[in-house]
Short mmCIF file of C-alpha atoms in Angstrom, two decimals:
data_model
loop_
_atom_site.label_atom_id
_atom_site.label_comp_id
_atom_site.label_asym_id
_atom_site.label_seq_id
_atom_site.Cartn_x
_atom_site.Cartn_y
_atom_site.Cartn_z
CA UNK A 928 -10.94 -155.40 28.70
CA UNK A 929 -14.45 -156.81 28.49
CA UNK A 930 -17.73 -155.76 26.96
CA UNK A 931 -20.66 -154.37 28.92
CA UNK A 932 -21.91 -157.82 29.82
CA UNK A 933 -18.54 -158.77 31.23
CA UNK A 934 -17.74 -161.05 28.29
CA UNK A 935 -14.09 -162.09 28.36
CA UNK A 936 -11.61 -161.59 25.55
CA UNK A 937 -11.25 -164.46 23.08
CA UNK A 938 -8.21 -166.71 23.35
CA UNK A 939 -6.71 -165.15 20.20
CA UNK A 940 -7.18 -161.65 21.60
CA UNK A 941 -5.53 -162.70 24.85
CA UNK A 942 -2.58 -164.22 22.96
CA UNK A 943 -2.10 -161.09 20.87
CA UNK A 944 -2.35 -158.87 23.97
CA UNK A 945 0.29 -161.00 25.71
CA UNK A 946 2.52 -160.59 22.66
CA UNK A 947 2.02 -156.81 22.75
CA UNK A 948 3.08 -156.76 26.42
CA UNK A 949 6.27 -158.67 25.63
CA UNK A 950 7.07 -156.27 22.78
CA UNK A 951 6.44 -153.28 25.05
CA UNK A 952 8.88 -154.78 27.55
CA UNK A 953 11.43 -154.78 24.73
CA UNK A 954 11.57 -158.55 24.21
CA UNK A 955 12.81 -159.75 20.85
CA UNK A 956 9.91 -161.66 19.28
CA UNK A 957 9.19 -163.20 15.92
CA UNK A 958 5.73 -163.47 14.37
CA UNK A 959 4.50 -166.92 15.44
CA UNK A 960 1.55 -167.45 13.09
CA UNK A 961 2.92 -167.52 9.53
CA UNK A 962 2.82 -164.67 7.00
CA UNK A 963 -0.41 -165.82 5.38
CA UNK A 964 -2.51 -165.92 8.54
CA UNK A 965 -4.54 -162.89 7.56
CA UNK A 966 -6.97 -163.17 10.49
CA UNK A 967 -4.19 -163.03 13.08
CA UNK A 968 -2.43 -160.21 11.22
CA UNK A 969 -5.61 -158.14 11.22
CA UNK A 970 -6.24 -158.94 14.87
CA UNK A 971 -2.69 -157.89 15.77
CA UNK A 972 -3.11 -154.56 13.97
CA UNK A 973 -6.52 -153.99 15.55
CA UNK A 974 -5.40 -154.83 19.10
CA UNK A 975 -2.20 -152.76 18.86
CA UNK A 976 -4.28 -149.80 17.67
CA UNK A 977 -6.98 -150.23 20.34
CA UNK A 978 -4.28 -150.45 23.02
CA UNK A 979 -2.55 -147.30 21.66
CA UNK A 980 0.86 -148.96 21.42
CA UNK A 981 1.68 -149.13 17.70
CA UNK A 982 4.48 -146.52 17.79
CA UNK A 983 5.95 -148.07 20.95
CA UNK A 984 6.15 -151.58 19.57
CA UNK A 985 7.46 -150.36 16.20
CA UNK A 986 10.68 -149.27 17.88
CA UNK A 987 11.28 -152.75 19.33
CA UNK A 988 10.17 -154.78 16.31
CA UNK A 989 12.73 -156.67 14.25
CA UNK A 990 11.29 -156.09 10.75
CA UNK A 991 12.81 -159.24 9.19
CA UNK A 992 10.82 -161.60 11.37
CA UNK A 993 7.39 -160.00 10.98
CA UNK A 994 4.87 -159.97 8.10
CA UNK A 995 5.46 -157.09 5.72
CA UNK A 996 1.94 -155.72 6.20
CA UNK A 997 2.47 -155.41 9.97
CA UNK A 998 5.87 -153.78 9.54
CA UNK A 999 4.48 -151.28 7.02
CA UNK A 1000 1.41 -150.45 9.13
CA UNK A 1001 3.39 -149.94 12.34
CA UNK A 1002 5.97 -147.85 10.47
CA UNK A 1003 3.19 -145.69 9.04
CA UNK A 1004 1.57 -145.36 12.47
CA UNK A 1005 4.84 -144.30 14.09
CA UNK A 1006 5.50 -141.65 11.41
CA UNK A 1007 1.95 -140.38 11.85
CA UNK A 1008 2.48 -140.27 15.60
CA UNK A 1009 5.70 -138.27 15.11
CA UNK A 1010 3.89 -135.88 12.76
CA UNK A 1011 1.10 -135.43 15.30
CA UNK A 1012 3.61 -134.87 18.09
CA UNK A 1013 5.37 -132.10 16.13
CA UNK A 1014 2.20 -130.21 15.38
CA UNK A 1015 0.65 -130.77 18.79
CA UNK A 1016 3.80 -129.66 20.58
CA UNK A 1017 3.87 -126.51 18.45
CA UNK A 1018 0.31 -125.68 19.54
CA UNK A 1019 0.98 -126.72 23.13
CA UNK A 1020 4.11 -124.59 23.51
CA UNK A 1021 2.09 -121.52 22.50
CA UNK A 1022 -0.45 -122.36 25.20
CA UNK A 1023 2.16 -123.04 27.88
CA UNK A 1024 4.05 -119.84 27.03
CA UNK A 1025 0.77 -117.92 27.19
CA UNK A 1026 -0.09 -119.38 30.59
CA UNK A 1027 3.38 -118.49 31.86
CA UNK A 1028 3.20 -114.93 30.46
CA UNK A 1029 -0.23 -114.39 32.05
CA UNK A 1030 0.89 -115.96 35.31
CA UNK A 1031 -1.82 -118.60 35.19
CA UNK A 1032 -0.92 -121.56 37.38
CA UNK A 1033 -1.42 -124.91 35.66
CA UNK A 1034 -0.20 -128.48 35.53
CA UNK A 1035 -0.12 -131.05 32.78
CA UNK A 1036 -1.35 -134.49 33.75
CA UNK A 1037 -2.05 -137.92 32.21
CA UNK A 1038 -0.73 -138.57 28.67
CA UNK A 1039 1.34 -135.51 27.77
CA UNK A 1040 2.75 -135.16 31.29
CA UNK A 1041 3.91 -138.78 31.19
CA UNK A 1042 5.12 -138.56 27.58
CA UNK A 1043 7.54 -135.79 28.51
CA UNK A 1044 8.66 -137.20 31.85
CA UNK A 1045 8.80 -140.99 31.66
CA UNK A 1046 9.04 -141.95 28.00
CA UNK A 1047 12.34 -142.00 26.11
CA UNK A 1048 10.52 -140.27 23.25
CA UNK A 1049 7.17 -138.46 23.67
CA UNK A 1050 6.02 -139.89 20.32
CA UNK A 1051 5.84 -143.32 21.96
CA UNK A 1052 3.00 -142.24 24.28
CA UNK A 1053 -0.09 -142.32 22.08
CA UNK A 1054 -2.69 -139.66 22.88
CA UNK A 1055 -5.20 -137.40 21.14
CA UNK A 1056 -5.02 -134.29 23.33
CA UNK A 1057 -3.33 -132.71 26.33
CA UNK A 1058 -4.92 -132.56 29.77
CA UNK A 1059 -4.27 -129.37 31.75
CA UNK A 1060 -5.35 -128.76 35.32
CA UNK A 1061 -5.85 -125.24 36.61
CA UNK A 1062 -7.10 -123.88 39.88
CA UNK A 1063 -10.82 -123.06 39.86
CA UNK A 1064 -9.80 -119.44 40.44
CA UNK A 1065 -7.80 -119.38 37.19
CA UNK A 1066 -10.45 -120.97 35.00
CA UNK A 1067 -11.77 -117.72 33.51
CA UNK A 1068 -8.29 -116.42 32.77
CA UNK A 1069 -7.34 -119.74 31.18
CA UNK A 1070 -10.46 -119.70 28.99
CA UNK A 1071 -9.72 -116.14 27.87
CA UNK A 1072 -6.15 -117.05 27.00
CA UNK A 1073 -7.15 -120.11 24.98
CA UNK A 1074 -9.73 -118.03 23.10
CA UNK A 1075 -7.05 -115.42 22.40
CA UNK A 1076 -4.82 -118.09 20.91
CA UNK A 1077 -7.55 -119.13 18.50
CA UNK A 1078 -8.90 -122.15 20.40
CA UNK A 1079 -12.64 -122.75 20.44
CA UNK A 1080 -14.48 -124.42 23.27
CA UNK A 1081 -16.31 -127.49 22.00
CA UNK A 1082 -17.97 -128.43 25.27
CA UNK A 1083 -19.89 -125.82 27.22
CA UNK A 1084 -19.25 -126.18 30.93
CA UNK A 1085 -21.98 -127.73 33.04
CA UNK A 1086 -20.65 -126.60 36.39
CA UNK A 1087 -22.18 -129.40 38.44
CA UNK A 1088 -21.78 -132.25 35.99
CA UNK A 1089 -18.52 -131.58 34.20
CA UNK A 1090 -15.34 -130.06 35.50
CA UNK A 1091 -13.57 -129.92 32.17
CA UNK A 1092 -13.85 -128.32 28.76
CA UNK A 1093 -12.39 -129.44 25.46
CA UNK A 1094 -10.70 -126.60 23.56
CA UNK A 1095 -9.83 -127.12 19.90
CA UNK A 1096 -7.45 -125.27 17.65
CA UNK A 1097 -8.01 -125.59 13.92
CA UNK A 1098 -4.77 -124.45 12.38
CA UNK A 1099 -3.80 -124.37 8.74
CA UNK A 1100 -0.23 -125.18 9.83
CA UNK A 1101 -0.91 -128.02 12.19
CA UNK A 1102 -4.41 -129.42 11.77
CA UNK A 1103 -6.77 -129.77 14.73
CA UNK A 1104 -5.41 -130.02 18.26
CA UNK A 1105 -7.25 -130.29 21.54
CA UNK A 1106 -6.50 -129.15 25.06
CA UNK A 1107 -8.73 -130.57 27.78
CA UNK A 1108 -8.94 -127.89 30.43
CA UNK A 1109 -9.82 -129.29 33.87
CA UNK A 1110 -10.47 -127.28 37.01
CA UNK A 1111 -11.07 -130.43 39.03
CA UNK A 1112 -9.28 -133.69 38.47
CA UNK A 1113 -12.37 -135.79 37.83
CA UNK A 1114 -15.93 -135.17 36.67
CA UNK A 1115 -17.50 -137.39 39.32
CA UNK A 1116 -18.87 -135.52 42.34
CA UNK A 1117 -17.42 -138.23 44.58
CA UNK A 1118 -13.93 -138.06 43.04
CA UNK A 1119 -13.74 -134.41 41.95
CA UNK A 1120 -12.20 -133.15 45.18
CA UNK A 1121 -9.93 -136.13 45.86
CA UNK A 1122 -6.93 -134.04 44.77
CA UNK A 1123 -6.84 -130.26 44.54
CA UNK A 1124 -4.75 -128.38 42.02
CA UNK A 1125 -2.93 -126.72 44.91
CA UNK A 1126 -1.80 -129.95 46.56
CA UNK A 1127 -0.72 -131.56 43.28
CA UNK A 1128 1.20 -128.42 42.33
CA UNK A 1129 2.90 -128.24 45.73
CA UNK A 1130 4.27 -131.79 45.28
CA UNK A 1131 4.70 -131.48 41.49
CA UNK A 1132 7.82 -131.95 39.39
CA UNK A 1133 9.21 -129.56 36.81
CA UNK A 1134 9.49 -130.66 33.17
CA UNK A 1135 10.76 -128.61 30.22
CA UNK A 1136 9.00 -128.85 26.86
CA UNK A 1137 10.78 -127.01 24.04
CA UNK A 1138 12.38 -124.62 26.51
CA UNK A 1139 9.13 -123.91 28.37
CA UNK A 1140 9.11 -124.92 32.02
CA UNK A 1141 5.98 -126.70 33.09
CA UNK A 1142 4.74 -128.76 36.04
CA UNK A 1143 3.50 -132.33 36.23
CA UNK A 1144 2.30 -134.41 39.20
CA UNK A 1145 5.04 -136.16 41.17
CA UNK A 1146 5.52 -139.90 40.55
CA UNK A 1147 3.29 -140.97 43.45
CA UNK A 1148 0.43 -138.65 42.47
CA UNK A 1149 0.87 -139.70 38.82
CA UNK A 1150 0.37 -143.35 39.87
CA UNK A 1151 -2.75 -142.49 41.88
CA UNK A 1152 -4.17 -140.46 39.00
CA UNK A 1153 -3.38 -143.22 36.49
CA UNK A 1154 -5.07 -145.85 38.71
CA UNK A 1155 -8.08 -143.59 39.16
CA UNK A 1156 -8.27 -143.06 35.39
CA UNK A 1157 -7.99 -146.77 34.53
CA UNK A 1158 -10.49 -147.80 37.19
CA UNK A 1159 -12.86 -145.05 36.02
CA UNK A 1160 -12.99 -146.63 32.57
CA UNK A 1161 -14.36 -149.86 34.04
CA UNK A 1162 -17.62 -147.94 34.03
CA UNK A 1163 -17.14 -145.24 31.40
CA UNK A 1164 -16.51 -146.25 27.77
CA UNK A 1165 -13.73 -144.67 25.70
CA UNK A 1166 -13.55 -144.24 21.95
CA UNK A 1167 -10.85 -145.61 19.63
CA UNK A 1168 -11.23 -145.17 15.85
CA UNK A 1169 -14.91 -144.42 16.35
CA UNK A 1170 -15.56 -147.65 18.32
CA UNK A 1171 -16.51 -147.67 21.97
CA UNK A 1172 -14.53 -149.78 24.46
CA UNK A 1173 -15.02 -150.42 28.13
CA UNK A 1174 -12.44 -151.42 30.75
CA UNK A 1175 -9.33 -150.20 32.47
CA UNK A 1176 -6.86 -152.67 30.96
CA UNK A 1177 -5.83 -150.62 27.96
CA UNK A 1178 -2.13 -151.37 27.59
CA UNK A 1179 -1.02 -147.77 27.00
CA UNK A 1180 -2.39 -146.90 30.47
CA UNK A 1181 -0.96 -149.98 32.18
CA UNK A 1182 2.41 -149.40 30.52
CA UNK A 1183 2.42 -145.84 31.92
CA UNK A 1184 2.10 -147.41 35.37
CA UNK A 1185 4.84 -149.93 34.61
CA UNK A 1186 7.21 -147.06 33.73
CA UNK A 1187 6.20 -145.02 36.77
CA UNK A 1188 6.53 -147.91 39.23
CA UNK A 1189 9.87 -148.89 37.67
CA UNK A 1190 11.17 -145.53 38.94
CA UNK A 1191 9.81 -146.02 42.47
CA UNK A 1192 11.98 -145.99 45.59
CA UNK A 1193 10.93 -147.54 48.90
CA UNK A 1194 9.99 -144.04 50.09
CA UNK A 1195 7.72 -143.65 47.05
CA UNK A 1196 5.98 -146.91 47.97
CA UNK A 1197 5.53 -145.63 51.51
CA UNK A 1198 4.06 -142.37 50.21
CA UNK A 1199 1.84 -144.23 47.74
CA UNK A 1200 0.30 -146.57 50.32
CA UNK A 1201 -0.21 -143.74 52.81
CA UNK A 1202 -1.77 -141.36 50.28
CA UNK A 1203 -3.88 -144.03 48.53
CA UNK A 1204 -5.41 -145.14 51.84
CA UNK A 1205 -5.92 -141.54 52.91
CA UNK A 1206 -7.77 -140.86 49.63
CA UNK A 1207 -9.85 -144.04 49.90
CA UNK A 1208 -8.17 -145.44 46.78
CA UNK A 1209 -6.18 -148.31 48.34
CA UNK A 1210 -7.83 -151.37 46.83
CA UNK A 1211 -8.42 -149.58 43.51
CA UNK A 1212 -4.65 -149.07 43.23
CA UNK A 1213 -3.96 -152.66 44.35
CA UNK A 1214 -6.21 -154.10 41.63
CA UNK A 1215 -4.77 -151.93 38.85
CA UNK A 1216 -1.14 -152.38 39.96
CA UNK A 1217 -1.66 -156.13 40.19
CA UNK A 1218 -2.80 -156.02 36.56
CA UNK A 1219 0.36 -154.08 35.65
CA UNK A 1220 2.52 -156.67 37.43
CA UNK A 1221 0.74 -159.51 35.65
CA UNK A 1222 1.14 -157.87 32.21
CA UNK A 1223 4.69 -156.53 32.47
CA UNK A 1224 6.28 -158.50 35.34
CA UNK A 1225 6.90 -155.13 37.00
CA UNK A 1226 8.96 -155.37 40.17
CA UNK A 1227 6.73 -154.19 43.01
CA UNK A 1228 6.99 -153.86 46.77
CA UNK A 1229 4.67 -156.70 47.79
CA UNK A 1230 4.11 -155.42 51.34
CA UNK A 1231 2.96 -152.15 49.80
CA UNK A 1232 0.51 -153.98 47.53
CA UNK A 1233 -0.85 -155.87 50.55
CA UNK A 1234 -1.44 -152.64 52.46
CA UNK A 1235 -3.23 -151.20 49.44
CA UNK A 1236 -5.34 -154.33 48.97
CA UNK A 1237 -6.44 -154.30 52.61
CA UNK A 1238 -8.07 -150.89 52.15
CA UNK A 1239 -11.29 -152.16 50.61
CA UNK A 1240 -13.80 -149.73 52.06
CA UNK A 1241 -12.36 -146.43 50.89
CA UNK A 1242 -14.99 -144.05 49.55
CA UNK A 1243 -13.33 -143.76 46.15
CA UNK A 1244 -12.87 -147.53 45.83
CA UNK A 1245 -16.50 -148.20 46.73
CA UNK A 1246 -17.55 -145.69 44.09
CA UNK A 1247 -15.27 -147.11 41.40
CA UNK A 1248 -16.37 -150.68 42.15
CA UNK A 1249 -20.02 -149.72 41.68
CA UNK A 1250 -22.12 -150.07 38.57
CA UNK A 1251 -23.26 -147.02 36.55
CA UNK A 1252 -26.55 -146.54 38.41
CA UNK A 1253 -24.96 -146.79 41.85
CA UNK A 1254 -22.20 -144.39 40.72
CA UNK A 1255 -24.85 -141.91 39.66
CA UNK A 1256 -26.61 -142.28 43.03
CA UNK A 1257 -23.33 -141.79 44.93
CA UNK A 1258 -22.61 -138.69 42.83
CA UNK A 1259 -26.03 -137.29 43.67
CA UNK A 1260 -25.57 -137.97 47.39
CA UNK A 1261 -22.11 -136.36 47.25
CA UNK A 1262 -23.67 -133.03 46.22
CA UNK A 1263 -23.90 -130.89 49.34
CA UNK A 1264 -27.35 -129.34 49.66
CA UNK A 1265 -30.72 -130.53 48.34
CA UNK A 1266 -30.63 -127.64 45.91
CA UNK A 1267 -27.26 -128.83 44.58
CA UNK A 1268 -28.56 -132.40 44.33
CA UNK A 1269 -31.60 -131.28 42.31
CA UNK A 1270 -29.49 -129.08 40.05
CA UNK A 1271 -27.13 -132.03 39.47
CA UNK A 1272 -29.98 -134.36 38.50
CA UNK A 1273 -31.46 -131.73 36.24
CA UNK A 1274 -28.17 -131.08 34.46
CA UNK A 1275 -27.43 -134.79 34.19
CA UNK A 1276 -30.70 -135.70 32.52
CA UNK A 1277 -31.74 -132.37 31.03
CA UNK A 1278 -28.67 -130.27 30.25
CA UNK A 1279 -29.24 -126.64 29.31
CA UNK A 1280 -30.80 -125.75 25.98
CA UNK A 1281 -27.58 -123.98 24.94
CA UNK A 1282 -25.63 -127.18 25.55
CA UNK A 1283 -28.10 -129.31 23.60
CA UNK A 1284 -28.22 -126.86 20.68
CA UNK A 1285 -24.44 -126.81 20.43
CA UNK A 1286 -24.06 -130.59 20.77
CA UNK A 1287 -26.75 -131.30 18.17
CA UNK A 1288 -26.29 -128.26 15.96
CA UNK A 1289 -27.79 -130.02 12.94
CA UNK A 1290 -30.54 -131.76 14.93
CA UNK A 1291 -34.25 -131.13 15.35
CA UNK A 1292 -35.51 -127.72 16.41
CA UNK A 1293 -37.61 -129.45 19.10
CA UNK A 1294 -35.68 -129.62 22.36
CA UNK A 1295 -37.49 -132.74 23.63
CA UNK A 1296 -36.42 -134.60 20.47
CA UNK A 1297 -32.81 -133.71 21.24
CA UNK A 1298 -33.17 -135.04 24.80
CA UNK A 1299 -34.58 -138.32 23.48
CA UNK A 1300 -31.74 -138.53 20.93
CA UNK A 1301 -29.19 -137.96 23.71
CA UNK A 1302 -30.74 -140.72 25.84
CA UNK A 1303 -30.76 -143.19 22.96
CA UNK A 1304 -27.13 -142.37 22.10
CA UNK A 1305 -26.08 -142.87 25.72
CA UNK A 1306 -27.79 -146.27 25.91
CA UNK A 1307 -26.37 -147.29 22.51
CA UNK A 1308 -22.82 -146.31 23.55
CA UNK A 1309 -23.03 -148.42 26.69
CA UNK A 1310 -24.55 -151.43 24.95
CA UNK A 1311 -22.01 -151.39 22.14
CA UNK A 1312 -18.90 -150.84 24.23
CA UNK A 1313 -16.42 -153.66 23.48
CA UNK B 788 4.87 -136.74 3.45
CA UNK B 789 7.63 -135.94 0.92
CA UNK B 790 10.78 -138.08 0.79
CA UNK B 791 14.10 -136.36 0.29
CA UNK B 792 16.39 -137.92 -2.30
CA UNK B 793 20.10 -137.13 -2.33
CA UNK B 794 21.88 -135.90 -5.50
CA UNK B 795 24.44 -133.31 -6.68
CA UNK B 796 28.04 -132.22 -5.85
CA UNK B 797 29.71 -131.01 -2.66
CA UNK B 798 32.31 -128.25 -2.98
CA UNK B 799 30.06 -125.20 -3.06
CA UNK B 800 28.90 -125.49 0.50
CA UNK B 801 31.70 -127.54 2.06
CA UNK B 802 32.98 -124.92 4.50
CA UNK B 803 29.70 -123.23 5.16
CA UNK B 804 27.37 -123.53 8.06
CA UNK B 805 23.84 -124.70 7.47
CA UNK B 806 21.12 -122.76 9.24
CA UNK B 807 17.92 -124.66 9.93
CA UNK B 808 14.80 -122.58 9.35
CA UNK B 809 12.92 -121.51 12.48
CA UNK B 810 9.79 -122.84 10.75
CA UNK B 811 11.26 -126.35 10.46
CA UNK B 812 10.24 -128.46 13.46
CA UNK B 813 11.60 -131.97 13.69
CA UNK B 814 10.88 -135.14 15.60
CA UNK B 815 12.92 -138.32 15.57
CA UNK B 816 11.27 -141.74 15.75
CA UNK B 817 12.97 -145.11 15.42
CA UNK B 818 16.06 -143.64 13.74
CA UNK B 819 14.05 -141.65 11.18
CA UNK B 820 12.98 -138.02 11.38
CA UNK B 821 9.77 -136.25 10.51
CA UNK B 822 10.08 -132.53 9.72
CA UNK B 823 7.14 -130.13 9.74
CA UNK B 824 7.65 -126.92 7.80
CA UNK B 825 5.27 -124.42 9.37
CA UNK B 826 5.72 -122.01 6.45
CA UNK B 827 4.29 -124.45 3.91
CA UNK B 828 2.41 -126.76 6.32
CA UNK B 829 4.26 -129.66 4.72
CA UNK B 830 5.66 -132.77 6.38
CA UNK B 831 8.93 -134.35 5.19
CA UNK B 832 10.43 -137.68 6.12
CA UNK B 833 14.16 -138.37 6.24
CA UNK B 834 15.89 -141.71 6.61
CA UNK B 835 18.53 -142.80 9.13
CA UNK B 836 21.57 -141.22 7.44
CA UNK B 837 19.57 -138.06 6.73
CA UNK B 838 18.60 -138.03 10.41
CA UNK B 839 22.25 -138.26 11.43
CA UNK B 840 23.14 -135.30 9.19
CA UNK B 841 20.09 -133.32 10.33
CA UNK B 842 20.97 -133.81 13.99
CA UNK B 843 24.55 -132.63 13.38
CA UNK B 844 23.24 -129.62 11.48
CA UNK B 845 20.97 -128.85 14.44
CA UNK B 846 24.03 -129.04 16.66
CA UNK B 847 25.58 -126.29 14.50
CA UNK B 848 28.25 -128.35 12.71
CA UNK B 849 29.53 -127.32 9.29
CA UNK B 850 29.15 -129.74 6.39
CA UNK B 851 32.89 -130.32 6.49
CA UNK B 852 32.70 -131.41 10.13
CA UNK B 853 29.66 -133.57 9.44
CA UNK B 854 31.44 -135.19 6.50
CA UNK B 855 34.44 -135.98 8.68
CA UNK B 856 32.26 -137.35 11.48
CA UNK B 857 30.35 -139.69 9.19
CA UNK B 858 33.56 -140.92 7.54
CA UNK B 859 34.92 -141.76 10.99
CA UNK B 860 31.77 -143.77 11.83
CA UNK B 861 30.90 -145.50 8.56
CA UNK B 862 32.83 -147.34 5.88
CA UNK B 863 31.79 -145.14 2.97
CA UNK B 864 33.55 -143.72 -0.11
CA UNK B 865 34.26 -140.00 0.66
CA UNK B 866 33.29 -138.94 -2.87
CA UNK B 867 29.95 -140.74 -2.70
CA UNK B 868 29.27 -139.26 0.71
CA UNK B 869 30.07 -135.77 -0.58
CA UNK B 870 27.68 -136.22 -3.46
CA UNK B 871 24.92 -137.57 -1.26
CA UNK B 872 25.36 -134.84 1.33
CA UNK B 873 25.17 -132.06 -1.21
CA UNK B 874 22.09 -133.59 -2.76
CA UNK B 875 20.53 -133.77 0.67
CA UNK B 876 21.34 -130.13 1.43
CA UNK B 877 20.01 -129.06 -1.95
CA UNK B 878 16.76 -130.84 -1.28
CA UNK B 879 16.48 -129.26 2.16
CA UNK B 880 17.26 -125.84 0.67
CA UNK B 881 14.73 -126.13 -2.10
CA UNK B 882 12.12 -127.19 0.45
CA UNK B 883 12.95 -124.05 2.47
CA UNK B 884 14.06 -126.07 5.48
CA UNK B 885 17.66 -124.77 5.59
CA UNK B 886 19.83 -121.98 4.28
CA UNK B 887 23.59 -121.72 3.77
CA UNK B 888 24.50 -118.80 5.97
CA UNK B 889 28.20 -118.09 6.30
CA UNK B 890 31.76 -119.03 5.46
CA UNK B 891 33.62 -120.78 8.26
#
């Protein structure tokens, strides 16, 4: 994890991160800094929150050998995570049941899919929403169903720029819960068609959540998607507690991969290398998986890693290794016709008035002022990403 | 989050089955349990022993069977356990999380 200028983590941050990895692996550790080292205590709480692992490490912490303030904070965080899980699952089960009743094909992927298939307890997989993938053909039906269940769309679709919408449910019972509805796996034009819903579904695994059968990507696809997601954040900041961070080394994501790879057979490794190279993701996977191995000492098939690392020129890898401007250019060139390219550029820099009015509901009545505000915010977010 | 405190006596509900409300959703974490009551939109927290009892209630065991199970696992005075269990059930009942439904 670095800032926009590539600045490395401080030594203290690296030490705390290493400690978090050992706790995630289930090692029995004591607090090494002394109970009165307030700076290290605060850093530990901050890093564990940024990495999204507070509930996970709480379950392996031995309270007697840690400062009281850390024990109390992690305990509080794990109870909050359990409370969130209860309410979110209640909302999610209504959605999944609705999709099943309406015969709308869907898959869960990323956080919730992994929480219910690879974690001993879904509470341990920190997340803020659930990602659902539907076929482009089912998008309208899915939107109608979510509306019918009381969800509101908080991000108007920009067909050429975004392939996802965030739907929020404000419930008096459960608080606010979000479903991210995707009809392509990624918003980048270069990566959007790397996996189709149909192929992921055909290879998918069945998982039951509160009696509702659902589908998630198979282990190999889940690894590819997780690598794609982590690598994507090398160029796209993410928000934690209102702060912007940049980089694909967030421990909650790398730990997902550790769990997934820990379940791999030799055949899975064969499938992974074959599919990653076929998708142009070979070296991207090699870099991310190497990071996982370094952090968690994950047992990996080294020949498989070598094959992945040798695939350096894959289209997806070239895209993900590029800076933001080159990524934008590659996205533009990936649009089929000139008309599509122009529409993409227009929507990227000047989204529709409806979109701008919704995004800045309390902003100026002058549209050009809103465009300037959007540009400044975008630049600010990138410059202040940690 | 409300904490449940145990108090009271045991005999009244000893042989009865405890029915967990359909509105009471629960999630275990690190040996504790968080319960969300959809009817009142309230969260409750229960400790490790409460979690053990709650899980056995969810499995459909009567209080008598739960009492016997806990006595076989822990070195605890039966009378104290009875008192604590009844207090626990009373708290759950008053919060609307369970009801006493039938004689065994």
